Amino acid sequence: MAGETAEAIETQELTDGFHLVIDALKLNDINTIYHVPGIPVTDLGRMAQAEGMRVISFRHESNAGNAAAIAGYLTQKPGVCLTVSAPGFLNGLVSLSHATVNCWPMILISGSSEREIVDLQQGDYEEMDQLAIAKPLCKAAYRILHARDIGIGIARAIRAAVSGRPGGVYLDVPANLLGQVMDAAEGAASLVKVVDPAPAQFPSPKAIDRAVEVLKGASKPLIILGKGAAYAQCDDLVRQFVETSGIPYIAMSMAKGLLPDGHPQYAGAARSLVLKESDCVMLIGARLNWLLSHGKGKQWGEPHSKKFVHIDIDPKEMDSNQPIDAPLVGDIESCLTALTARMDGWKKPDAEWTGAISEKVASNVAKMAPRLQNNAVPMNFQGALGRLKKIFADNPDTILVNEGANTLDFARSIIDMSKPRKRLDVGTWGVMGVGMGTAIAAAVETGNPVVAVEGDSAFGFSGMEVETICRYNLPVCVVIFNNSGIYRGTDTNATSADPATTVFVPEAKYDMMMQAFGGVGITATSPDDLERAVRDAIASGKPTLVNAIIDPEAGTESGRIGNLNPQSVVKKK
Ligand code: ADP
Ligand code: TPW
Ligand code: MG
């Protein structure tokens, strides 16, 4: 009897690495883990679930990682992905890099093998020096060796992920850390609740003066909103600044909807005109990278003498591609608060500028309208997307996930977004395969309906996760734009019996994949079929896959970025 009591007291008073990791995450309001189980983290996932965390188990770590990355973007808290050692860890690395490149907070926690064996290269189970490999691919990388350091290790990972320019963090947890036992009270005392994890960063008053000066001197100003502005979640302030300034704006892909795309100042449909003609460009949470042709070239009206005002939290972003006349280094909320306070007596841009833009927008929209109403069978991109455009207009809280080439480019320009952070896509790198992880996290984090508009190639990278969508019964409707190939389904190979490199099995029955796991699978051959199936899916919330058959001839090589393809000049005999 006495022995049993002593044992009970002993277990009660002890904690271990598993529990400390879970307690440290929960203490910091991190309540979801995106995961693939296995040695040494199987019990960590189980215990996290038992302790009330939401643990979403995936079929491949890439997809779990992509889910964590987008969860970070949507919530401003690090999305957590939990993987097994070496191969699982490596599978998680693309998403960790993707999060870092896109400036989204994420923590990849990976189990690893025993340090003593790894460092002597004695051939442990899944041996790999993971910390060294992760370091160049993320914002920060840490390893925890002692249970008493778990609290501080997780605190460092959180702070590194969300402060300043957000990014991906790697946290290495060797197998024997998880089993390490320590006194429960000491363990609890070792946990850290991070205070003010993403501190405000105020621009200097001088920098604000300079920016106001430059903006006041402009006669054809333009604002470019980027996904950093969407991430910042100060939507009302962005709107107030844009509207008070009266400056026309365009939105980068994932910033669409920050102000509704139908806004009178939205110059999206006059993009070429405003990039070329503007004399002052204000970047808000957008980088002058390849997606904006580095601010260079004919598209920008070079040679130009445009002035640039740039708001970014990372000082190193200034002058990255063009000299910045008015750098505003700080967080968007602080910068716009300071600027908005200085708008007294502000003169809105001349009607000559805004009028020319509105005219161009109206004529381009009118040109597009009949194409969107075509009912051609087999469907083309415009006919199919014309219907999805109406569906999104009627369902503004629905989240659009989008990947592919033509499928991505057409959907971006055709489907209007009217609320912030409702468009989630391939991001800065243009990564194929983010679709299902993104759709799952969007549903898990927001509870909103999700429609994933996917090229058939893009879908293939993460398609097995339709099982995950069914298993967790998520309100996700996957629409596959099935043109039987990458860009087009028409390439042929003249030299052997092998298929051409860019084509797939024609008109593959992707709908059956969803049916295989108990979801709704439908083939749509006409715009009417497509519209009906997607509306039903949103209304029912049931996992659905709509296999939309698209004309294999409809697309173009690389969608809208065919110009980036290198060309061979060598002619083989
Ligand atoms: P897009 O692809 O939409 O143009 P980018 O990912 O290129 O957007 O740029 C986003 C920028 O926003 C990054 O340079 C990042 O440092 C910045 N950023 C992210 N969060 C904030 C914030 N809260 N305040 C200021 N800048 C931010
Ligand atoms: C991780 C290269 C860019 S777009 C694309 C590939 C393979 C697929 C385009 O075909 P899809 O779309 O999706 O059917 P559509 O409508 O034009 O037919 N590997 C990774 N990322 C990228 N970007 C590629 C390959 C690529
Ligand atoms: Mg395709």
XYZ file of C-alpha atoms and ligand atoms in Angstrom:
627
model
C 0.000 0.000 0.000
C 2.636 2.411 1.136
C 4.720 1.659 -1.983
C 1.795 2.448 -4.295
C 1.162 5.789 -2.634
C 4.804 6.740 -2.948
C 4.682 5.816 -6.621
C 1.529 7.870 -7.160
C 3.086 10.876 -5.506
C 6.204 10.418 -7.583
C 4.323 10.397 -10.907
C 2.206 13.319 -9.874
C 5.199 15.445 -9.159
C 7.044 14.720 -12.362
C 6.808 16.060 -15.840
C 8.757 15.259 -18.976
C 9.885 16.699 -22.284
C 6.672 15.691 -24.071
C 4.477 17.542 -21.609
C 6.746 20.560 -21.367
C 6.664 21.085 -25.143
C 2.867 20.900 -25.138
C 2.515 23.119 -22.055
C 4.917 25.704 -23.500
C 2.980 25.923 -26.766
C -0.386 26.146 -25.027
C 0.877 28.789 -22.625
C 1.605 30.905 -25.700
C -1.854 30.358 -27.200
C -0.608 27.973 -29.840
C -3.354 25.379 -29.963
C -2.987 23.670 -33.341
C -0.295 21.359 -34.697
C 0.043 20.230 -38.328
C 1.682 16.844 -38.218
C 2.807 13.495 -39.602
C 3.404 10.904 -36.830
C 6.343 8.516 -36.353
C 9.459 7.973 -34.209
C 10.213 9.957 -32.048
C 7.136 12.217 -32.066
C 4.179 9.800 -32.222
C 3.405 10.215 -28.541
C 3.957 13.954 -28.729
C 1.118 14.226 -31.273
C -1.102 11.881 -29.246
C -0.466 13.706 -26.003
C -1.011 17.113 -27.599
C -4.416 15.914 -28.760
C -5.146 14.475 -25.310
C -4.220 17.850 -23.790
C -6.827 19.587 -25.939
C -4.714 20.806 -28.815
C -6.045 20.434 -32.369
C -3.690 18.013 -34.076
C -4.213 17.627 -37.806
C -2.455 14.541 -39.156
C -1.458 14.722 -42.813
C -0.308 12.203 -45.409
C 2.907 14.070 -46.263
C 4.987 16.600 -44.332
C 5.123 19.042 -47.262
C 1.417 19.551 -46.911
C 1.478 19.729 -43.121
C 4.216 22.354 -43.444
C 2.312 24.374 -46.024
C -0.655 24.300 -43.684
C 1.486 25.641 -40.839
C 2.943 28.372 -43.074
C -0.441 29.703 -44.127
C -1.793 29.365 -40.587
C 0.987 31.769 -39.599
C -0.063 34.213 -42.312
C -3.712 34.072 -41.281
C -3.258 34.334 -37.518
C 0.006 36.245 -36.887
C 0.956 33.380 -34.583
C 3.555 30.849 -35.691
C 1.940 27.901 -37.445
C 3.470 24.740 -35.991
C 4.439 21.707 -38.041
C 5.648 18.589 -36.229
C 7.702 16.027 -38.129
C 9.778 12.900 -37.586
C 13.542 12.840 -38.032
C 15.574 12.963 -41.261
C 13.123 12.121 -44.089
C 10.129 13.733 -42.395
C 12.251 16.729 -41.490
C 13.511 17.054 -45.073
C 9.964 16.827 -46.394
C 9.095 19.770 -44.164
C 11.892 22.004 -45.397
C 10.301 23.330 -48.591
C 7.447 24.724 -46.567
C 9.819 26.154 -43.951
C 11.691 27.975 -46.727
C 8.413 28.980 -48.330
C 7.238 30.522 -45.041
C 10.526 32.382 -44.682
C 10.534 33.678 -48.256
C 6.957 34.908 -47.844
C 7.634 36.462 -44.400
C 5.143 34.249 -42.575
C 5.724 32.996 -39.032
C 6.092 29.235 -38.751
C 7.889 26.797 -36.482
C 9.006 23.439 -37.797
C 9.496 21.209 -34.765
C 11.260 18.033 -35.732
C 12.261 15.011 -33.742
C 15.872 14.001 -34.323
C 18.239 11.186 -33.445
C 20.690 11.072 -30.558
C 23.333 13.785 -30.676
C 26.123 11.522 -29.416
C 25.582 9.082 -32.286
C 24.796 11.672 -34.957
C 27.884 13.725 -34.173
C 30.173 10.697 -34.305
C 28.321 9.538 -37.427
C 27.807 6.091 -35.991
C 24.734 5.353 -38.046
C 21.730 5.996 -35.810
C 18.138 5.410 -36.895
C 17.383 8.274 -39.308
C 20.681 9.925 -38.528
C 21.119 13.478 -39.768
C 22.558 16.759 -38.523
C 19.223 18.494 -38.991
C 20.091 21.755 -37.267
C 22.977 22.437 -39.658
C 20.797 21.680 -42.656
C 17.890 23.842 -41.541
C 19.949 26.914 -40.624
C 20.408 28.486 -44.063
C 16.780 27.862 -44.973
C 15.044 29.775 -42.229
C 15.163 32.869 -40.073
C 16.466 31.096 -36.960
C 17.240 27.535 -35.877
C 17.604 26.165 -32.365
C 18.167 22.817 -30.671
C 16.990 22.003 -27.172
C 19.030 19.450 -25.239
C 17.627 19.725 -21.711
C 14.026 19.507 -20.549
C 14.598 22.546 -18.332
C 15.335 24.602 -21.488
C 12.126 23.744 -23.338
C 10.302 26.804 -22.053
C 13.026 29.172 -23.148
C 13.606 27.318 -26.417
C 9.985 27.599 -27.466
C 9.870 31.234 -26.369
C 12.887 31.996 -28.569
C 11.322 30.182 -31.498
C 8.059 32.130 -31.155
C 9.770 35.479 -30.856
C 12.072 34.791 -33.778
C 9.132 33.732 -35.955
C 6.817 36.696 -35.344
C 8.997 39.698 -34.497
C 10.345 42.132 -37.081
C 9.993 40.555 -40.508
C 8.237 37.267 -39.730
C 9.657 33.985 -40.985
C 10.237 30.292 -40.484
C 12.042 28.889 -37.440
C 13.444 25.416 -36.971
C 13.339 23.760 -33.552
C 15.248 20.522 -33.119
C 14.019 18.152 -30.409
C 16.189 15.037 -30.050
C 14.366 11.855 -29.043
C 15.840 11.667 -25.587
C 14.815 15.225 -24.755
C 11.168 14.216 -24.973
C 11.621 11.432 -22.450
C 13.680 13.482 -19.994
C 11.975 13.742 -16.650
C 12.039 16.640 -14.213
C 10.217 17.926 -11.199
C 6.769 19.124 -12.277
C 6.843 22.363 -10.293
C 10.274 23.255 -11.587
C 9.118 22.369 -15.073
C 6.089 24.640 -14.777
C 8.292 27.440 -13.492
C 10.640 27.022 -16.455
C 7.932 27.827 -19.008
C 7.910 31.260 -20.592
C 4.918 33.233 -21.771
C 6.363 35.557 -24.359
C 5.532 39.172 -23.583
C 4.783 41.336 -26.623
C 6.185 38.856 -29.159
C 5.949 41.261 -32.139
C 6.682 44.693 -30.668
C 5.481 47.733 -32.601
C 8.252 49.425 -34.572
C 7.724 53.138 -34.983
C 9.126 55.099 -37.898
C 11.056 58.222 -36.950
C 9.204 61.567 -37.203
C 11.831 62.662 -39.710
C 11.017 59.716 -41.958
C 7.327 60.597 -41.764
C 8.054 64.230 -42.705
C 10.067 63.039 -45.669
C 7.334 60.686 -46.861
C 4.632 63.371 -46.572
C 6.861 65.746 -48.523
C 7.421 63.232 -51.339
C 3.730 62.298 -51.520
C 2.685 65.959 -51.601
C 5.051 66.595 -54.497
C 3.453 63.878 -56.631
C 0.929 64.566 -59.333
C 0.345 60.960 -60.417
C 0.751 58.898 -57.250
C 0.097 55.168 -56.957
C -0.151 52.864 -53.939
C 0.839 49.205 -54.176
C -0.546 47.041 -51.398
C 1.300 43.798 -50.729
C 0.609 40.749 -48.614
C 2.655 42.292 -45.777
C -0.190 44.814 -45.466
C -2.725 41.991 -45.381
C -0.632 40.147 -42.785
C -0.496 43.247 -40.571
C -4.261 43.034 -39.894
C -4.828 46.778 -39.614
C -7.433 46.654 -42.361
C -9.479 49.700 -41.295
C -6.384 51.840 -41.079
C -5.195 50.816 -44.543
C -8.609 51.639 -45.915
C -8.720 54.965 -44.108
C -5.303 55.937 -45.412
C -6.072 54.943 -48.998
C -9.437 56.703 -48.979
C -8.240 59.850 -47.245
C -5.299 60.118 -49.616
C -7.499 59.500 -52.661
C -4.497 57.785 -54.283
C -5.290 55.011 -56.784
C -3.978 51.609 -55.722
C -3.261 48.162 -57.029
C -3.066 45.038 -54.877
C -0.549 42.239 -55.169
C -2.047 38.775 -55.447
C -2.637 37.984 -51.777
C -3.415 41.609 -50.889
C -6.495 41.459 -53.099
C -9.567 42.138 -50.988
C -7.701 44.192 -48.368
C -9.965 46.854 -49.818
C -12.723 45.378 -51.993
C -11.584 44.847 -55.588
C -14.639 46.841 -56.699
C -13.365 49.945 -54.860
C -13.473 53.129 -56.988
C -9.747 53.724 -56.368
C -8.782 50.170 -57.384
C -6.661 50.343 -60.516
C -6.114 46.591 -60.932
C -7.672 46.569 -64.390
C -5.430 49.487 -65.417
C -2.216 47.973 -64.060
C -0.078 48.653 -67.132
C -1.192 52.257 -67.256
C -0.528 53.055 -63.610
C 2.864 51.323 -63.438
C 3.989 53.180 -66.518
C 2.523 56.608 -65.963
C 2.732 57.126 -62.200
C 5.320 59.595 -60.925
C 5.370 58.421 -57.325
C 4.882 54.886 -56.062
C 4.152 54.066 -52.459
C 4.791 50.438 -51.522
C 2.961 49.197 -48.446
C 4.112 45.707 -47.394
C 5.136 44.790 -50.953
C 8.634 44.112 -52.241
C 9.998 45.392 -55.548
C 10.931 41.819 -56.510
C 10.336 39.840 -59.714
C 6.589 40.056 -59.243
C 6.904 43.799 -59.872
C 9.689 43.443 -62.465
C 12.055 44.939 -59.867
C 10.540 48.356 -60.578
C 12.443 48.342 -63.865
C 11.920 48.149 -67.591
C 9.401 49.266 -70.139
C 6.538 48.142 -67.962
C 7.559 50.841 -65.481
C 8.031 53.424 -68.190
C 11.844 53.411 -67.931
C 13.767 55.591 -68.238
C 11.720 57.077 -65.415
C 12.219 59.513 -62.617
C 9.582 58.036 -60.349
C 9.844 58.687 -56.661
C 9.404 55.780 -54.267
C 7.972 55.731 -50.763
C 8.351 52.351 -49.111
C 6.833 51.062 -45.877
C 8.476 47.875 -44.629
C 9.444 46.484 -41.270
C 12.799 45.317 -42.607
C 15.300 48.139 -43.208
C 17.298 45.920 -45.583
C 14.385 45.931 -48.003
C 14.967 49.601 -48.792
C 16.877 50.306 -52.035
C 16.767 46.600 -52.910
C 16.014 47.328 -56.562
C 15.334 51.037 -56.907
C 16.553 53.924 -54.786
C 13.879 54.716 -52.206
C 13.290 58.439 -51.740
C 11.294 58.055 -48.565
C 11.995 54.868 -46.616
C 9.495 54.284 -43.836
C 10.930 51.549 -41.699
C 8.416 50.317 -39.182
C 5.326 48.226 -38.860
C 2.507 49.170 -41.185
C 0.112 50.060 -38.405
C 2.538 52.477 -36.760
C 3.596 53.988 -40.092
C 0.059 54.519 -41.346
C -1.102 55.866 -37.997
C 1.645 58.467 -38.123
C 0.957 59.319 -41.770
C -2.796 59.530 -41.331
C -2.278 62.045 -38.516
C -0.496 64.259 -41.023
C -3.190 64.348 -43.708
C -4.795 67.637 -42.668
C -5.046 69.898 -45.686
C -4.114 66.993 -47.972
C -4.993 67.583 -51.598
C -6.266 64.497 -53.392
C -4.733 63.662 -56.783
C -6.075 65.565 -59.798
C -9.077 64.239 -61.643
C -6.957 64.161 -64.768
C -4.958 61.259 -63.278
C -7.750 59.428 -61.474
C -10.153 59.993 -64.358
C -7.773 58.490 -66.919
C -7.395 55.448 -64.676
C -11.137 55.005 -64.131
C -11.695 55.210 -67.864
C -9.094 52.536 -68.539
C -10.528 50.315 -65.797
C -14.029 50.656 -67.216
C -12.954 49.884 -70.773
C -10.863 46.861 -69.768
C -13.640 45.478 -67.567
C -16.134 45.942 -70.408
C -13.765 44.175 -72.821
C -13.477 41.206 -70.471
C -17.171 40.867 -69.595
C -18.425 38.975 -72.666
C -15.495 36.529 -72.481
C -16.519 35.652 -68.941
C -20.011 34.846 -70.070
C -19.030 32.313 -72.717
C -20.635 28.911 -72.330
C -18.200 27.048 -74.555
C -17.873 23.285 -74.113
C -15.200 22.121 -73.566
C -14.811 24.985 -71.119
C -12.059 27.541 -71.411
C -10.554 29.382 -68.440
C -12.679 32.511 -68.872
C -15.992 30.670 -69.173
C -15.310 28.546 -66.085
C -13.909 31.409 -64.024
C -16.765 33.728 -64.997
C -19.024 31.422 -62.983
C -16.652 31.196 -60.041
C -16.425 34.995 -60.032
C -20.192 35.203 -59.457
C -20.027 32.574 -56.728
C -17.326 34.485 -54.839
C -19.267 37.728 -55.218
C -22.234 36.005 -53.560
C -20.062 34.350 -50.879
C -17.510 36.968 -49.781
C -16.360 35.011 -46.724
C -15.373 32.009 -48.777
C -11.611 31.578 -48.938
C -10.058 31.105 -52.358
C -6.994 28.881 -52.545
C -5.345 29.039 -55.947
C -2.430 27.352 -57.715
C -1.400 26.309 -61.206
C -0.107 28.396 -64.102
C -2.984 29.460 -66.361
C -5.389 28.441 -63.616
C -3.549 30.771 -61.232
C -3.118 33.737 -63.548
C -6.643 33.751 -64.937
C -8.250 33.220 -61.538
C -6.194 36.024 -59.990
C -7.353 38.547 -62.519
C -10.944 37.339 -62.920
C -12.125 36.510 -59.391
C -12.635 39.640 -57.295
C -11.992 39.465 -53.585
C -13.945 41.731 -51.317
C -12.521 40.912 -47.898
C -8.960 40.760 -46.545
C -6.936 37.530 -46.473
C -9.468 35.565 -48.488
C -7.100 34.840 -51.366
C -4.319 32.344 -50.568
C -1.946 31.218 -53.264
C 1.521 30.107 -54.307
C 3.261 33.170 -52.861
C 6.615 34.669 -53.748
C 8.221 31.493 -55.100
C 5.205 30.258 -57.050
C 5.306 26.880 -55.309
C 3.133 24.150 -56.799
C 1.741 21.818 -54.167
C 0.675 24.332 -51.558
C -2.988 23.786 -52.432
C -4.308 21.107 -50.113
C -2.226 22.099 -47.077
C -3.353 25.684 -47.558
C -6.994 24.700 -47.987
C -6.937 22.509 -44.891
C -5.339 25.169 -42.689
C -7.675 27.845 -44.036
C -10.670 25.719 -43.039
C -9.180 24.745 -39.673
C -8.078 28.247 -38.697
C -11.133 30.195 -39.874
C -14.050 27.746 -40.091
C -15.016 29.486 -43.355
C -15.854 27.597 -46.528
C -12.838 27.085 -48.780
C -12.777 26.706 -52.554
C -9.417 25.552 -53.931
C -9.066 26.366 -57.624
C -6.327 24.055 -58.795
C -4.475 23.341 -62.007
C -4.479 19.572 -62.572
C -0.691 19.506 -62.287
C -0.651 21.713 -59.191
C -3.259 19.517 -57.501
C -1.187 16.407 -58.125
C 1.549 17.622 -55.781
C -0.705 17.412 -52.723
C -3.730 15.473 -53.990
C -3.548 12.662 -51.433
C -4.649 15.121 -48.760
C -8.230 14.839 -50.024
C -8.284 11.924 -47.581
C -7.321 14.364 -44.800
C -10.084 16.740 -45.909
C -12.596 13.871 -45.677
C -11.176 12.481 -42.422
C -11.549 15.832 -40.649
C -14.769 16.563 -42.564
C -13.625 20.029 -43.631
C -15.753 22.445 -45.705
C -13.345 22.338 -48.640
C -14.388 22.236 -52.279
C -11.517 21.407 -54.619
C -12.096 22.540 -58.198
C -9.613 20.989 -60.608
C -9.101 22.834 -63.860
C -8.414 19.673 -65.787
C -6.780 20.594 -69.087
C -4.945 17.252 -69.085
C -1.545 18.771 -68.591
C 0.964 21.327 -67.460
C -0.058 24.588 -69.212
C -1.798 22.619 -71.995
C -2.744 19.040 -72.683
C -1.712 19.011 -76.318
C 2.044 18.369 -76.435
C 3.216 15.293 -78.326
C 6.499 13.392 -78.357
C 7.694 12.565 -81.834
C 10.668 10.442 -80.798
C 9.289 7.521 -78.786
C 6.170 5.917 -77.410
C 6.544 7.855 -74.165
C 4.054 10.667 -73.595
C 5.262 14.266 -73.936
C 6.722 15.668 -70.729
C 3.885 18.088 -70.024
C 0.779 15.934 -70.570
C -1.213 13.668 -68.276
C -3.727 10.881 -68.755
C -6.403 12.789 -70.662
C -9.566 13.788 -68.791
C -8.489 11.848 -65.692
C -11.334 11.175 -63.250
C -10.031 13.117 -60.254
C -13.566 13.187 -58.836
C -13.183 9.506 -57.999
C -10.336 10.319 -55.618
C -12.737 12.268 -53.420
C -15.388 9.568 -53.710
C -12.840 6.994 -52.577
C -12.742 8.648 -49.146
C -16.460 9.331 -48.758
C -16.587 12.874 -50.134
C -18.626 14.218 -53.036
C -16.941 13.872 -56.444
C -18.440 15.432 -59.561
C -17.351 15.907 -63.155
C -18.320 19.251 -64.683
C -18.154 19.622 -68.435
C -20.093 22.887 -68.784
C -20.148 26.213 -66.915
C -23.656 25.340 -65.667
C -22.441 22.028 -64.189
C -19.527 23.792 -62.570
C -21.588 26.560 -61.034
C -24.169 24.159 -59.644
C -21.573 21.835 -58.126
C -19.589 24.607 -56.415
C -22.681 26.346 -55.059
C -23.906 23.011 -53.649
C -20.534 22.377 -52.058
C -20.445 25.768 -50.332
C -24.022 25.364 -49.137
C -23.507 21.827 -47.810
C -19.998 22.273 -46.387
C -19.259 18.698 -47.493
C -15.795 17.751 -48.768
C -16.224 18.000 -52.528
C -14.066 17.669 -55.615
C -15.289 19.128 -58.886
C -13.365 17.827 -61.881
C -13.834 20.684 -64.349
C -12.917 19.559 -67.850
C -11.075 22.394 -69.601
C -10.121 22.564 -73.263
C -6.550 21.160 -73.445
C -5.756 23.850 -75.995
C -6.897 26.755 -73.871
C -3.746 27.580 -71.882
C -0.373 29.087 -72.735
C 3.138 28.002 -71.729
C 3.838 29.119 -68.122
C 0.611 31.156 -68.038
C 1.543 34.827 -67.869
C 5.225 34.390 -67.142
C 6.278 32.588 -70.314
C 8.801 35.401 -70.844
C 10.856 33.968 -67.952
C 11.484 30.690 -69.817
C 15.055 30.528 -71.125
C 15.169 29.845 -74.858
C 17.555 27.400 -76.491
C 19.244 28.672 -79.625
C 20.849 25.335 -80.471
C 19.132 23.441 -83.261
C 19.626 19.660 -83.003
C 19.895 17.836 -86.271
P 3.797 40.804 -52.176
O 4.255 39.466 -52.722
O 2.358 40.841 -51.886
O 4.299 41.939 -52.986
P 5.958 40.563 -50.315
O 5.916 39.242 -49.638
O 6.906 40.707 -51.441
O 4.467 40.964 -50.734
O 6.299 41.685 -49.275
C 5.791 41.689 -47.993
C 6.634 42.659 -47.180
O 5.902 43.056 -46.037
C 7.932 42.076 -46.680
O 9.021 42.828 -47.166
C 7.838 42.159 -45.157
O 9.036 42.528 -44.540
C 6.792 43.216 -44.967
N 6.006 43.115 -43.738
C 5.434 42.017 -43.212
N 4.739 42.342 -42.110
C 4.879 43.663 -41.940
C 4.398 44.605 -40.982
N 3.618 44.229 -39.968
N 4.756 45.896 -41.114
C 5.565 46.292 -42.127
N 6.033 45.450 -43.066
C 5.693 44.164 -42.982
C 7.401 22.806 -56.530
C 6.905 24.430 -62.043
C 4.920 25.920 -62.502
S 3.282 25.872 -62.887
C 3.255 24.192 -62.966
C 4.515 23.665 -62.701
C 4.810 22.217 -62.689
C 1.999 23.443 -63.260
C 1.113 24.105 -64.277
O 0.114 23.218 -64.682
P -1.315 23.227 -64.032
O -1.892 24.617 -64.513
O -1.220 23.267 -62.565
O -2.069 22.094 -64.599
P -2.426 25.027 -65.967
O -3.751 25.625 -65.714
O -1.482 26.014 -66.577
O -2.514 23.780 -66.818
N 7.559 22.372 -58.953
C 7.283 23.247 -57.961
N 6.870 24.480 -58.218
C 6.782 24.907 -59.492
N 6.420 26.170 -59.696
C 7.021 24.014 -60.567
C 7.419 22.739 -60.236
C 5.469 24.689 -62.419
Mg -3.235 21.938 -66.272
